[in-house]
Phi, psi and omega in degrees: 000314179297320179296322179295315179297317179299319179296319179295315180294322177299313180294323180299318180296321179292319179292327183285336188305312180299318180293323180295315177301311183296319180294319179298316179298317181291330177300315179296318181295313183287329177293340176275354178102006181248127178263130179234106178270004185267028184300324180300316180292321179294319179296320178298318179294319176299320181295313185286323179292318178298316181293316180297318180294322178297323179293315188275335182250341184059025182235120178289327179298312179294327178297315179295319177299319179295321179296314178298323179295316180291325176297319179297316181295318179295318178298320178297314179299317182294321179294320178300316183292318189264325183271313182276308182275351176057039174288157180300123187290326179294314180296317180297320179296315179295323177295325180294327176297311180297316179299312181296319180295316181291313183290321178295323176295322179292314181294323187268006185295338179255006186262352185294337183276352182272132179229330181275077187239141176302141179210163179281106179270172180300138177227084181302137178277119182306135179088297182294325182290347180268356178296130181304134177065296183299321179298317181291331183276317191252337192239026175233039184253193180260174184297328181290328175291317180297322177295326177297320175305310181299318184297318181297312181296314181296320181294317180298313180295321181296313185289321189254346187236002182236159178295315176301327177294322176295323177295320178299315179297320178293328179299323179274346182259312185213075183297332181295327178294321177292323179298319177299327180282357178096008179282145179272098184299315185293317179297315181296320179293324174301309185297316182288328176293317179293316179298317179299317180294327177296317180291320177299317179299324176298325177299318176292320181294331179302324183294317184270343182254353182217310188286302176224094186289063173218167176240130172223138182300133179072023187287351176293330169055045173085002181295331177294321178292321177297322179297322177300317178293324181293331177299316179291315180301323184279354184057036176062033180247122184301321181292314178296331178296318180292319178298320177295320177298318179295324178297310180296317180296321179298320177298317180294315181296315181295324181296323178281328177296328179301321178293319181292337178270007176089008178272117185286117178231124180303139183296325180293330178292319178296324181292323184269349186302313180300323182285326175297317178295326177299316179297316180299316181297318179295322178295315181295322185283328189238002183299152182293343180283350180292129177282331179220105182252139176286124182272148177289159173309133188301328183263011183297125178081001181258138179284146178253126177235124182300321184294342183266007181298000000 
């Protein structure tokens, strides 16, 4: 029984990792006042670029660098459109989904036949991996999972315990006050948008470089959209974002385990379950019946104009 529970929790953590990465990246972007709904497209580009680089270079290090590079370029492009040119952020985000899906499909059309590709395999941590139950669940993963542990802790401390984190929160709440203090609002929004897209791209790359080292068109399968919902559910808090990712992943893992245990569940029901849960979570998180709702950053999605101060 304990082994079964450990196996379920182990799988849950692996399934949650892409959503956790994407949610973490979007939290930084939205806390700066920029909304990016194109996470699905960014994850697809991260997945295909990471996989393609691994095939051609046989180097995981170069693959990760390539993923970070494509995330940075996408973030730069998105910042130019939304921060400098002040294009509608919702439209730009939706366009980014279409762009990512189309370009990743074009790049990956010849990659489906490759299977013998370098990937991040399990690397048990000596000592910690031998801890009963907890060791099997948390410390027998790959490097990208371990980096996610670090990222969550670092993001929480950065946002809530450091002066730059306070500036980031103010950037999304009252950018004009920062401008008066001499802060460069546009530069900071550029940097956080690019950084956020880099982390989101890592979420897509996790799927092809660690979880299932193959490429299939559209293999992100809606995880980017779930991440968008998780940002709201988490109230822009990195720790709550990870907990939300684990919740969604646990539902997905349990639904498939039910079939392996002989419980007949229609496949179409399993396919729609994560999205149904997304709707439920959004209703619970933002419904009018809530006595205390976490509000989004006040300047989220709003253009900043110095002349309008």
